[in-house]
Tab-separated table of C-alpha atoms in Angstrom:
chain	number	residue	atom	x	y	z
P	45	UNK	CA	89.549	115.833	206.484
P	46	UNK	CA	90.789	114.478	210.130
P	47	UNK	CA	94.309	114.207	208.832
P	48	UNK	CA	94.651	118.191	207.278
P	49	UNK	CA	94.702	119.464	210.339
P	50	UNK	CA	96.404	118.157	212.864
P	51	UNK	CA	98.787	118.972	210.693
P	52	UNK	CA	98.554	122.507	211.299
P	53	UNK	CA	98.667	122.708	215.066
P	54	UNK	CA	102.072	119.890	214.331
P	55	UNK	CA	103.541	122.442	212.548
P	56	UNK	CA	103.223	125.374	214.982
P	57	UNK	CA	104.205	122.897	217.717
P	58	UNK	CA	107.502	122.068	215.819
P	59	UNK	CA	108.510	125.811	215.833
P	60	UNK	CA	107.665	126.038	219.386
P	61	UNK	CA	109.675	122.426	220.607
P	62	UNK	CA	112.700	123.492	219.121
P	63	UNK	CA	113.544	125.192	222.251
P	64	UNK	CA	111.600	123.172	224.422
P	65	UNK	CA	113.402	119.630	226.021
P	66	UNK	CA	112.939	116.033	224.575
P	67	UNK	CA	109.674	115.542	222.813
P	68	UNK	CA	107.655	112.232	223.616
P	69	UNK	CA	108.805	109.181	221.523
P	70	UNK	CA	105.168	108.401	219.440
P	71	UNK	CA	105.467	112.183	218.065
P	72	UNK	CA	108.928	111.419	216.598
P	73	UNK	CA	108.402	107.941	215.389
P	74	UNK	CA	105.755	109.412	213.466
P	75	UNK	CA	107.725	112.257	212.244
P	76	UNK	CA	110.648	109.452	211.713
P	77	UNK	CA	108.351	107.876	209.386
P	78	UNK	CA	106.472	110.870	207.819
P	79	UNK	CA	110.143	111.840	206.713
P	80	UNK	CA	111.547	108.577	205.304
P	81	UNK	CA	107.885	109.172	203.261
P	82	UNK	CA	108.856	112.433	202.106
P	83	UNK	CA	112.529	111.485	201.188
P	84	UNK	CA	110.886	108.490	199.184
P	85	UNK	CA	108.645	110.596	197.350
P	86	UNK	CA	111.411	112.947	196.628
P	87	UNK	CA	113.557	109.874	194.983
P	88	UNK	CA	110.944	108.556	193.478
P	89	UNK	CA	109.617	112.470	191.787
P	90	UNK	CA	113.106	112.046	190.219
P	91	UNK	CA	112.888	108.246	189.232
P	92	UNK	CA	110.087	108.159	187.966
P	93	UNK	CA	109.957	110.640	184.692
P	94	UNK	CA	113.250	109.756	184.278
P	95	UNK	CA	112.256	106.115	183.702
P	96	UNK	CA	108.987	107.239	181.626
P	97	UNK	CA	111.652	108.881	179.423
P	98	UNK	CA	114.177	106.096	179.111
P	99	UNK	CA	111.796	103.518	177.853
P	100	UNK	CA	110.093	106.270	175.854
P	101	UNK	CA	113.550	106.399	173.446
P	102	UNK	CA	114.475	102.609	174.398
P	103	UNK	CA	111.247	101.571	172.732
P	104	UNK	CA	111.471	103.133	168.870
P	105	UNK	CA	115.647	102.260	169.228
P	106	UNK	CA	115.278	98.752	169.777
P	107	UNK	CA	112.131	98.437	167.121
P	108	UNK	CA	113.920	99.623	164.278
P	109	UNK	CA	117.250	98.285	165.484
P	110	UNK	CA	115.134	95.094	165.229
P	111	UNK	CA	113.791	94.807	161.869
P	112	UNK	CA	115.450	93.240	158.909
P	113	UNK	CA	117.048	95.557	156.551
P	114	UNK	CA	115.161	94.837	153.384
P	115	UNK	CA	112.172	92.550	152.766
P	116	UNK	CA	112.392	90.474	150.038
P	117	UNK	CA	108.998	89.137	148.700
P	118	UNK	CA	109.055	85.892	147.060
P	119	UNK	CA	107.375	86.396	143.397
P	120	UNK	CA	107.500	83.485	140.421
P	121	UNK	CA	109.216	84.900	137.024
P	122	UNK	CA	107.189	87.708	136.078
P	123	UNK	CA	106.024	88.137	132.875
P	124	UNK	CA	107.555	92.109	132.828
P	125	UNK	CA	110.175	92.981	132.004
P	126	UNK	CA	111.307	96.637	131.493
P	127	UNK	CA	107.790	97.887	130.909
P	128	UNK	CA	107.121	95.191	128.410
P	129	UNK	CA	104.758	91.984	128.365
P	130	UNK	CA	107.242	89.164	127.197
P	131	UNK	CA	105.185	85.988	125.497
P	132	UNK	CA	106.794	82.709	124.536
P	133	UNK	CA	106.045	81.198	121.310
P	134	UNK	CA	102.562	82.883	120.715
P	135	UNK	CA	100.322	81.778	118.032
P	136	UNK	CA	97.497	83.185	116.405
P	137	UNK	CA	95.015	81.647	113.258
P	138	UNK	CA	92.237	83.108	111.572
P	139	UNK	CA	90.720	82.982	108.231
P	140	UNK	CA	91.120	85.379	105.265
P	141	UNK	CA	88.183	86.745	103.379
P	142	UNK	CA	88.264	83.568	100.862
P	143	UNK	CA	87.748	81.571	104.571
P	144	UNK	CA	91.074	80.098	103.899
P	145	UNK	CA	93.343	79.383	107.022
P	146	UNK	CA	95.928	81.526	108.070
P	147	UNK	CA	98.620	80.486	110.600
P	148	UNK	CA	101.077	83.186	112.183
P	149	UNK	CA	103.555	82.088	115.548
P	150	UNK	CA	106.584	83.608	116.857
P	151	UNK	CA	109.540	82.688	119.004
P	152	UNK	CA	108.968	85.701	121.050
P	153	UNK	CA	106.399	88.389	121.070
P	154	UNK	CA	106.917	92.000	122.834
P	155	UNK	CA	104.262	94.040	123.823
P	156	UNK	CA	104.564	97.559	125.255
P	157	UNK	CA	101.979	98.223	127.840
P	158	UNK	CA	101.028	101.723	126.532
P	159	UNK	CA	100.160	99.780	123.190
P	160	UNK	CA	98.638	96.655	123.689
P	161	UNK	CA	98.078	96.583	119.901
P	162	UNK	CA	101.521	96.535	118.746
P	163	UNK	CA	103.708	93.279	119.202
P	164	UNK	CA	106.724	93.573	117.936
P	165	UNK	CA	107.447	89.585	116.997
P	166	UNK	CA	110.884	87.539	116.852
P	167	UNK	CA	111.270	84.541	114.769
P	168	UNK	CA	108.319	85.056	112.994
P	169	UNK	CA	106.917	81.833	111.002
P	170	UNK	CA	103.229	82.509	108.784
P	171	UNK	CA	101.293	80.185	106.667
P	172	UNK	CA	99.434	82.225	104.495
P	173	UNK	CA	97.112	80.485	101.593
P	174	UNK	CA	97.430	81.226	98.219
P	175	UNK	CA	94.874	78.671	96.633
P	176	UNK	CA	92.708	75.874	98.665
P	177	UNK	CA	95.827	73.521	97.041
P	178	UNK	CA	98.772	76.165	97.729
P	179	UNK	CA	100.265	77.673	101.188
P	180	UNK	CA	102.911	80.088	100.883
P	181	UNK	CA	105.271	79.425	104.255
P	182	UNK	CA	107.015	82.898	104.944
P	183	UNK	CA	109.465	83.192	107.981
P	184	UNK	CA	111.090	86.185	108.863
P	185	UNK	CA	113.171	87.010	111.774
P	186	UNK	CA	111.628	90.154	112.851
P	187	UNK	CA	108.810	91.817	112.447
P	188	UNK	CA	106.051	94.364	114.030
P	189	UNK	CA	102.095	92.873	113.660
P	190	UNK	CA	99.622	95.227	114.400
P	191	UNK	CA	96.790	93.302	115.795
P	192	UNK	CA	94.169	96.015	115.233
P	193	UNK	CA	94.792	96.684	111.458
P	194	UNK	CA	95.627	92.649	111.173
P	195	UNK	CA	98.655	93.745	109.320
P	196	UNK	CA	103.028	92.443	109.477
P	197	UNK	CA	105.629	94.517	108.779
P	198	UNK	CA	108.451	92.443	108.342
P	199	UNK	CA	111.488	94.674	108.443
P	200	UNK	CA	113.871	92.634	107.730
P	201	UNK	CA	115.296	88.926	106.011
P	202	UNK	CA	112.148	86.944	104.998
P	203	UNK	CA	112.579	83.247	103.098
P	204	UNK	CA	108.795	82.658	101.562
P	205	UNK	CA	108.337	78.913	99.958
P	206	UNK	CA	105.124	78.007	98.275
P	207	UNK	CA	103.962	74.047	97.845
P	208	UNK	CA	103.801	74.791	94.418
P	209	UNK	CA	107.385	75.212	94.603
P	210	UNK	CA	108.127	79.126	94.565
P	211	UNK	CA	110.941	80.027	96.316
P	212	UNK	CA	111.289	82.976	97.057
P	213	UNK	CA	113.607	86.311	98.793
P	214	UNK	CA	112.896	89.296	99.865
P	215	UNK	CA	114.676	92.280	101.853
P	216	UNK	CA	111.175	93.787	103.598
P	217	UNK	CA	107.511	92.990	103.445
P	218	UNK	CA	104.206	94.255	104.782
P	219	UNK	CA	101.245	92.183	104.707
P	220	UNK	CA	97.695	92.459	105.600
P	221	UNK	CA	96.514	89.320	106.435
P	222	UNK	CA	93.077	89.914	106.496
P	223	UNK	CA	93.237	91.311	102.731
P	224	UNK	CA	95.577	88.507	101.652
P	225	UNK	CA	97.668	91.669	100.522
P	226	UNK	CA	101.661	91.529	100.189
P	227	UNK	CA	104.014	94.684	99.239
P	228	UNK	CA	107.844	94.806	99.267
P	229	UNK	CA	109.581	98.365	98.154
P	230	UNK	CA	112.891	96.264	98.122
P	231	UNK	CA	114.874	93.880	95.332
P	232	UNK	CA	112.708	90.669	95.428
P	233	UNK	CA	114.134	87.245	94.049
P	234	UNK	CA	112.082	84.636	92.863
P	235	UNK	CA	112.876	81.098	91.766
P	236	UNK	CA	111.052	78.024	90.914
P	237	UNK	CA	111.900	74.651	88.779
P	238	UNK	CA	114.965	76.676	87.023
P	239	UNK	CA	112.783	80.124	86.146
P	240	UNK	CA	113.636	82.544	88.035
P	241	UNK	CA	112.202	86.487	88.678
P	242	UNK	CA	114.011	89.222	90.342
P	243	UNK	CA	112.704	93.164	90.464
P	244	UNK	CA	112.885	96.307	92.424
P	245	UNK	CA	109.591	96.097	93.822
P	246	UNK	CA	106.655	93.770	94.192
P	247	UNK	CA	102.845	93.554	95.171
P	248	UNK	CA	100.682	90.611	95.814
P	249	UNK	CA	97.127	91.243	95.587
P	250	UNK	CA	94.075	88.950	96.959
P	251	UNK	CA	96.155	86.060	97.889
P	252	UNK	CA	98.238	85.873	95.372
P	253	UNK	CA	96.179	85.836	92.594
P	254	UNK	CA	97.269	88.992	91.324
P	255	UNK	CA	101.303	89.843	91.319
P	256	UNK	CA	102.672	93.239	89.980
P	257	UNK	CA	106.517	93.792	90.035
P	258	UNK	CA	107.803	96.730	88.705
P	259	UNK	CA	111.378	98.817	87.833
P	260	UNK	CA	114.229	96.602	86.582
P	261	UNK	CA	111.938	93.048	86.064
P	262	UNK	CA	113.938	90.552	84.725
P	263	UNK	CA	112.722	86.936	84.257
P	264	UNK	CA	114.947	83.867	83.210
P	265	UNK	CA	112.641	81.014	81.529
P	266	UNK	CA	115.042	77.981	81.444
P	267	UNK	CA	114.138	76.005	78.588
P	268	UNK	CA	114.677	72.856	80.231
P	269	UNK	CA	111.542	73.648	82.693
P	270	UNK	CA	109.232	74.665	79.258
P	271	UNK	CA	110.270	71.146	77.785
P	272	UNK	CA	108.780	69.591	81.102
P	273	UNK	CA	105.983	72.270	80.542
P	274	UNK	CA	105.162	70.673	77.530
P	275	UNK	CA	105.629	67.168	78.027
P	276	UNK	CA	103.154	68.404	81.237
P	277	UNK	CA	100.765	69.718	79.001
P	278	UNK	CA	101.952	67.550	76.095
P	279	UNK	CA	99.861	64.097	78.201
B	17	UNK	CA	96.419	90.178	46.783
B	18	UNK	CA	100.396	89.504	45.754
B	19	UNK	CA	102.390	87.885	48.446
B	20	UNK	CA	105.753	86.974	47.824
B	21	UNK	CA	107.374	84.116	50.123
B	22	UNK	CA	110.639	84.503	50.454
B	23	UNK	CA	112.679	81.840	52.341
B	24	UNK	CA	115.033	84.304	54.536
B	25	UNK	CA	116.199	81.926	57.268
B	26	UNK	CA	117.217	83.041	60.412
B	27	UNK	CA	114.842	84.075	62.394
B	28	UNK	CA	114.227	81.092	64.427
B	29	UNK	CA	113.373	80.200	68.131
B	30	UNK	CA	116.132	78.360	69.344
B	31	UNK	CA	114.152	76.069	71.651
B	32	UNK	CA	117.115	75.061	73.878
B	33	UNK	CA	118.884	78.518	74.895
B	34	UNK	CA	117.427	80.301	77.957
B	35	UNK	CA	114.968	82.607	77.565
B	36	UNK	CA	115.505	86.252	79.496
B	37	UNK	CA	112.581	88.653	79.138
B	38	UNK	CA	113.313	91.952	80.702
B	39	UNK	CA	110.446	94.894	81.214
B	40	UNK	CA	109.698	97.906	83.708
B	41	UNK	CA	106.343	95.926	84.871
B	42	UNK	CA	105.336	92.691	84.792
B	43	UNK	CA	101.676	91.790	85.916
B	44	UNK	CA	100.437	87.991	86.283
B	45	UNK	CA	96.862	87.114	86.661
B	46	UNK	CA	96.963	83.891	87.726
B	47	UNK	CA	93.070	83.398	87.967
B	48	UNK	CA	92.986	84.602	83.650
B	49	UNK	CA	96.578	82.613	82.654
B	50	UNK	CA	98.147	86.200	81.796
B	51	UNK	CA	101.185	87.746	82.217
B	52	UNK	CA	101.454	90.993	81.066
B	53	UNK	CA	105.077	92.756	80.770
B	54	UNK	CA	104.811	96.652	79.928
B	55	UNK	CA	107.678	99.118	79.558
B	56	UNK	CA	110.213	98.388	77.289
B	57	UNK	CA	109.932	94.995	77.029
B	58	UNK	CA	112.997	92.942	75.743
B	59	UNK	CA	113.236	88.771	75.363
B	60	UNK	CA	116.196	87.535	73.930
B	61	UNK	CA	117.000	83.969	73.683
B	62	UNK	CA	120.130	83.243	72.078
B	63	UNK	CA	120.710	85.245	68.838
B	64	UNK	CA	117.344	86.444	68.554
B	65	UNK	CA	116.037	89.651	70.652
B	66	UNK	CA	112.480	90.714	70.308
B	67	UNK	CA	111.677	94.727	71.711
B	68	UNK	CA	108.622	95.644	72.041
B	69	UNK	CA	105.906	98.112	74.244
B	70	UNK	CA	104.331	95.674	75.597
B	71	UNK	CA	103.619	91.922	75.459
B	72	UNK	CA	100.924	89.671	76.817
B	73	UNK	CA	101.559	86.161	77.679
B	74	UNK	CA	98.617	83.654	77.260
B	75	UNK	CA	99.281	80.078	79.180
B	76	UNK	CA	97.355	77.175	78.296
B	77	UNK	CA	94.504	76.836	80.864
B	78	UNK	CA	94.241	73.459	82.386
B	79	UNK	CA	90.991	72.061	80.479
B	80	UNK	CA	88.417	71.847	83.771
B	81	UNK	CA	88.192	67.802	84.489
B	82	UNK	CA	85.104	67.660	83.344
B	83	UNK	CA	83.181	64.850	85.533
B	84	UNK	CA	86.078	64.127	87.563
B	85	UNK	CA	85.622	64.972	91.150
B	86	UNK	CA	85.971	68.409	91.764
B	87	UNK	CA	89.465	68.675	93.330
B	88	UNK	CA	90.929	71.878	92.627
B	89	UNK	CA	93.871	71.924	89.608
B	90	UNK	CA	96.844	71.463	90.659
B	91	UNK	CA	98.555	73.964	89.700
B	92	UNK	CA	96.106	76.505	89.340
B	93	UNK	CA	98.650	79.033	89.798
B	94	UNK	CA	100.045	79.266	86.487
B	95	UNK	CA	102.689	81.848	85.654
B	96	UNK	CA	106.232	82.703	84.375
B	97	UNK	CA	107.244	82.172	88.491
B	98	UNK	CA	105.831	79.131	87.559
B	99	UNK	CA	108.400	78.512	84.975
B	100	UNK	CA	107.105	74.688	84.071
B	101	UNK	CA	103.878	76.611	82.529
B	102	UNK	CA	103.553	75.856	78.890
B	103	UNK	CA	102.951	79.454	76.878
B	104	UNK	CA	99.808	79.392	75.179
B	105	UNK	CA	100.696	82.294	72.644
B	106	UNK	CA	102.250	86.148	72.739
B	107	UNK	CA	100.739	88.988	71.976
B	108	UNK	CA	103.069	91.274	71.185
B	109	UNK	CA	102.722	95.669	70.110
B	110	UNK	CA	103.782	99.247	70.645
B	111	UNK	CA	106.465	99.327	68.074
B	112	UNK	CA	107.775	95.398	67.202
B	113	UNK	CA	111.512	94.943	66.677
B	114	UNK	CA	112.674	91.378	65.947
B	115	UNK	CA	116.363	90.965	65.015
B	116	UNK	CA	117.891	87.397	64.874
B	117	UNK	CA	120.946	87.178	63.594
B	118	UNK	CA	121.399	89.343	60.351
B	119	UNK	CA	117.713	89.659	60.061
B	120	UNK	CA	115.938	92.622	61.159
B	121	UNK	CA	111.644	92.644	61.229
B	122	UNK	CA	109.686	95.737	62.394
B	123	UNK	CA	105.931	96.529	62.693
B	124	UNK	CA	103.454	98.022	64.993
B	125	UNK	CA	102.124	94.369	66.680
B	126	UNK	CA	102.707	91.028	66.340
B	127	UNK	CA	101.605	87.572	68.213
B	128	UNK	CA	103.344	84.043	68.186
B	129	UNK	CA	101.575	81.440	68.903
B	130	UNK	CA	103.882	78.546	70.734
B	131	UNK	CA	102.197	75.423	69.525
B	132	UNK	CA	102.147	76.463	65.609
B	133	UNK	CA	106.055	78.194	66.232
B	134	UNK	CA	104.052	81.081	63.912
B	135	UNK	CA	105.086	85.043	64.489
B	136	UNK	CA	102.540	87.359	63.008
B	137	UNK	CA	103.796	90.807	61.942
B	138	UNK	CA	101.491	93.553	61.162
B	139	UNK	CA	100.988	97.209	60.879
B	140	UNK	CA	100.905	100.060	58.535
B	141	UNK	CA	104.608	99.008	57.648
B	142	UNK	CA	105.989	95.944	58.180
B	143	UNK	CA	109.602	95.474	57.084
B	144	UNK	CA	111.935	92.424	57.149
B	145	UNK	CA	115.205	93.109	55.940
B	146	UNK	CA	118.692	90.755	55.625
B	147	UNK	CA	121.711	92.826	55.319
B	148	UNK	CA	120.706	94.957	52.285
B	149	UNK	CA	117.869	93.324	51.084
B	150	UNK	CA	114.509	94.519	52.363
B	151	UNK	CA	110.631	93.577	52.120
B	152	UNK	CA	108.248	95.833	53.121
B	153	UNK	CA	104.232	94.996	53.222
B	154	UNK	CA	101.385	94.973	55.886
B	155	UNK	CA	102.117	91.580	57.208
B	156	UNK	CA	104.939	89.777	57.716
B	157	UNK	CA	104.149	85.905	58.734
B	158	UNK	CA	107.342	83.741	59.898
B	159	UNK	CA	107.574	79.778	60.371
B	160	UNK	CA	109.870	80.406	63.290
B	161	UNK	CA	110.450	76.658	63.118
B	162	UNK	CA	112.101	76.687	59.351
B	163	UNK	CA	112.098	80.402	59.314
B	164	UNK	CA	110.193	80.657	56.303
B	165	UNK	CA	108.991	84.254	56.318
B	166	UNK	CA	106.079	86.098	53.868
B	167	UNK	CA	105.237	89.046	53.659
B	168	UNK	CA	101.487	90.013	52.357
B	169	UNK	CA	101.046	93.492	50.872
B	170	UNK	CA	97.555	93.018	51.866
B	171	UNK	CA	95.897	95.404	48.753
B	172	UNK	CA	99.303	97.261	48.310
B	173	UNK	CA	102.246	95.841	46.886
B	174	UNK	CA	105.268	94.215	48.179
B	175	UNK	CA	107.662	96.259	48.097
B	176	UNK	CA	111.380	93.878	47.545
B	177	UNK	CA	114.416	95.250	46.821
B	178	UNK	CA	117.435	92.782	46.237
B	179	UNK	CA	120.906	93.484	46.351
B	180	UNK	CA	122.248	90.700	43.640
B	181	UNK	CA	125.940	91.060	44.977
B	182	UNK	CA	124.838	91.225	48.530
B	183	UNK	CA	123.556	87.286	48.515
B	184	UNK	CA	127.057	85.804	48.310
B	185	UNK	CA	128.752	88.943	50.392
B	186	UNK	CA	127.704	87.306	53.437
């Protein structure tokens, strides 16, 4: 409160000592001072926003001018690829209603992600059992098993060889696994010990134990295999 | 009952030649030993050619080893894939046509049995005829072996008609 004012009666006195001879020297050391003050405080009113500001924009510049461009994240070979889960060699057994094994592996299996009951299979290899004595091998290089229904459709080349010696070829073939079903709409061959089988279309019912073909059958009996037949049945 | 035998070779089974059987359907049973072919069914085997409706083929079962242990037969899955299987006996109908060489035998159904080489034709009309010469009857048996044939008139009579100058034409 002291200091406010003398600063009033100062400032009537300055009017008055203009005209007025030399002032005493404490009253201008102090006004000396009191304007170096001022003339500080008027440099620094300037400085000082205008250093706020700087570092204001300095600071965001040099933070992104700092960071890498792109991040990369270190991740092992994923599994995904274009949308799809990729398996190696998967296998799957079960048993059929007769509580015979079945065996079914794959180079490759696909699954979509939408449809986790669809795998489309590469390289497809199945051991599928006929009798308790007899397993029909069947590969096939592509096919589409649908594990929900437990069926194959093999769309395309299949090779199917039986220990009892059927060999035999086929263009397409869906099979349900868990019926021990088999049904081609496409010319079959089949061969075994010199007889040999071919026809438009084919079924296999309850493992085997039933086969239908139908349109165009045409089976070759050599007699060579009904001699051994005989002798066979002939001991 | 008059039966007349006549000794008409020809046809025969030649046991050596292929055999081709052609159908629209063929069902195996493996559990019953059956092979059924249905739809026009044709077998030829060298000269002779057999049409028929339909024919069922019987295989011998494998006789259950009785007392031995119970391993499963072999090969349980008989059948024509199975080729080796030995033919128990035809059974053969829906209009029969044999023809083997220059003889000709119709009826409505047949069977052959494999072991005893015998064809059985019967039916209303039976007819076995070489070149001119023809036999009708009810039942027309042939040794397929020697090709002996007979034909039983079975209450009618044999019908036989022989063209004299047609035995040395041939």
């Amino acid at each position: 409160m002291e200091l406010a004012r003398p600063v009033e009666i100062a400032g009537s006195d300055v009017g008055a000592a203009m005209a007025q001879p030399e002032p005493n020297p404490v009253r201008v050391t102090a006004f000396g001072r009191a304007r170096q003050h001022s003339q500080r405080v008027r440099v620094l009113k300037l400085l000082l926003p205008l250093a706020a500001v700087l570092i204001a924009v300095a600071f965001p510049v040099y933070s992104y001018w700092s960071a890498p461009p792109a991040v990369d994240v270190p991740t092992d070979t994923s599994a995904f690829s274009d949308g799809k889960l990729v398996m190696a060699n998967p296998k799957l057994e079960g048993m059929t209603r007769e509580n015979l094994r079945y065996a079914l592996s794959a180079l490759r299996a696909v699954q979509s992600v939408d449809n986790e009951n669809i795998v489309e299979l590469e390289d497809i290899h199945a051991k599928l059992p006929v009798t308790a004595a007899n397993t029909a091998t069947i590969g096939a290089s592509h096919g589409i098993y649908d594990r929900e229904k437990n069926t194959l459709d093999l769309d395309q080349e299949i090779n199917i060889s039986t220990t009892d010696g059927v060999v035999a070829k086929l263009k397409s073939a869906f099979l349900d696994m868990g019926k021990g079903t088999m049904t081609t709409d496409e010319p079959i061959d089949i061969t075994r010990k010199g007889s040999q089988i071919t026809a438009d279309t084919m079924s296999v019912k309850d493992n085997g134990k039933v086969l239908v073909f139908e349109n165009r059958v045409r089976l070759n009996i050599d007699p060579a295999t009904l001699q051994a037949g005989k002798q066979q049945g002939g001991e | 009952q008059s039966s007349s035998t006549s000794s008409m070779s020809g046809l025969k089974l030649s046991g050596d030649k292929p055999i081709q059987i052609e159908s629209d359907k063929l069902e195996v049973r493996q559990n019953e030993n059956l092979a059924i072919f249905t739809g026009n069914v044709s077998v030829v085997q060298g000269p002779t050619l057999l049409k028929a409706g339909s024919m069922k083929v019987y295989y011998v079962k494998k006789p259950e080893a009785a007392g031995k242990d119970k391993k499963p037969a072999e090969d349980a899955g008989v059948s024509p894939i199975s080729g080796g299987a030995n033919i128990d006996h035809l059974e053969i109908d829906g209009k029969v046509y044999i023809k083997s060489d220059d003889q000709v035998a119709t009826g409505d159904s047949g069977t052959f049995d494999m072991k005893s080489q015998v064809l059985v034709l019967s039916g209303k009309k039976v007819v076995l005829s070489q070149g001119p010469n023809v036999l009708v009857g009810c039942k027309l048996t042939v040794q397929m072996q020697t090709g002996l044939a007979q034909v039983d008139a079975c209450g009618g009579r044999v019908m036989m008609s022989l063209t004299p100058n047609s035995k040395n034409a041939q």
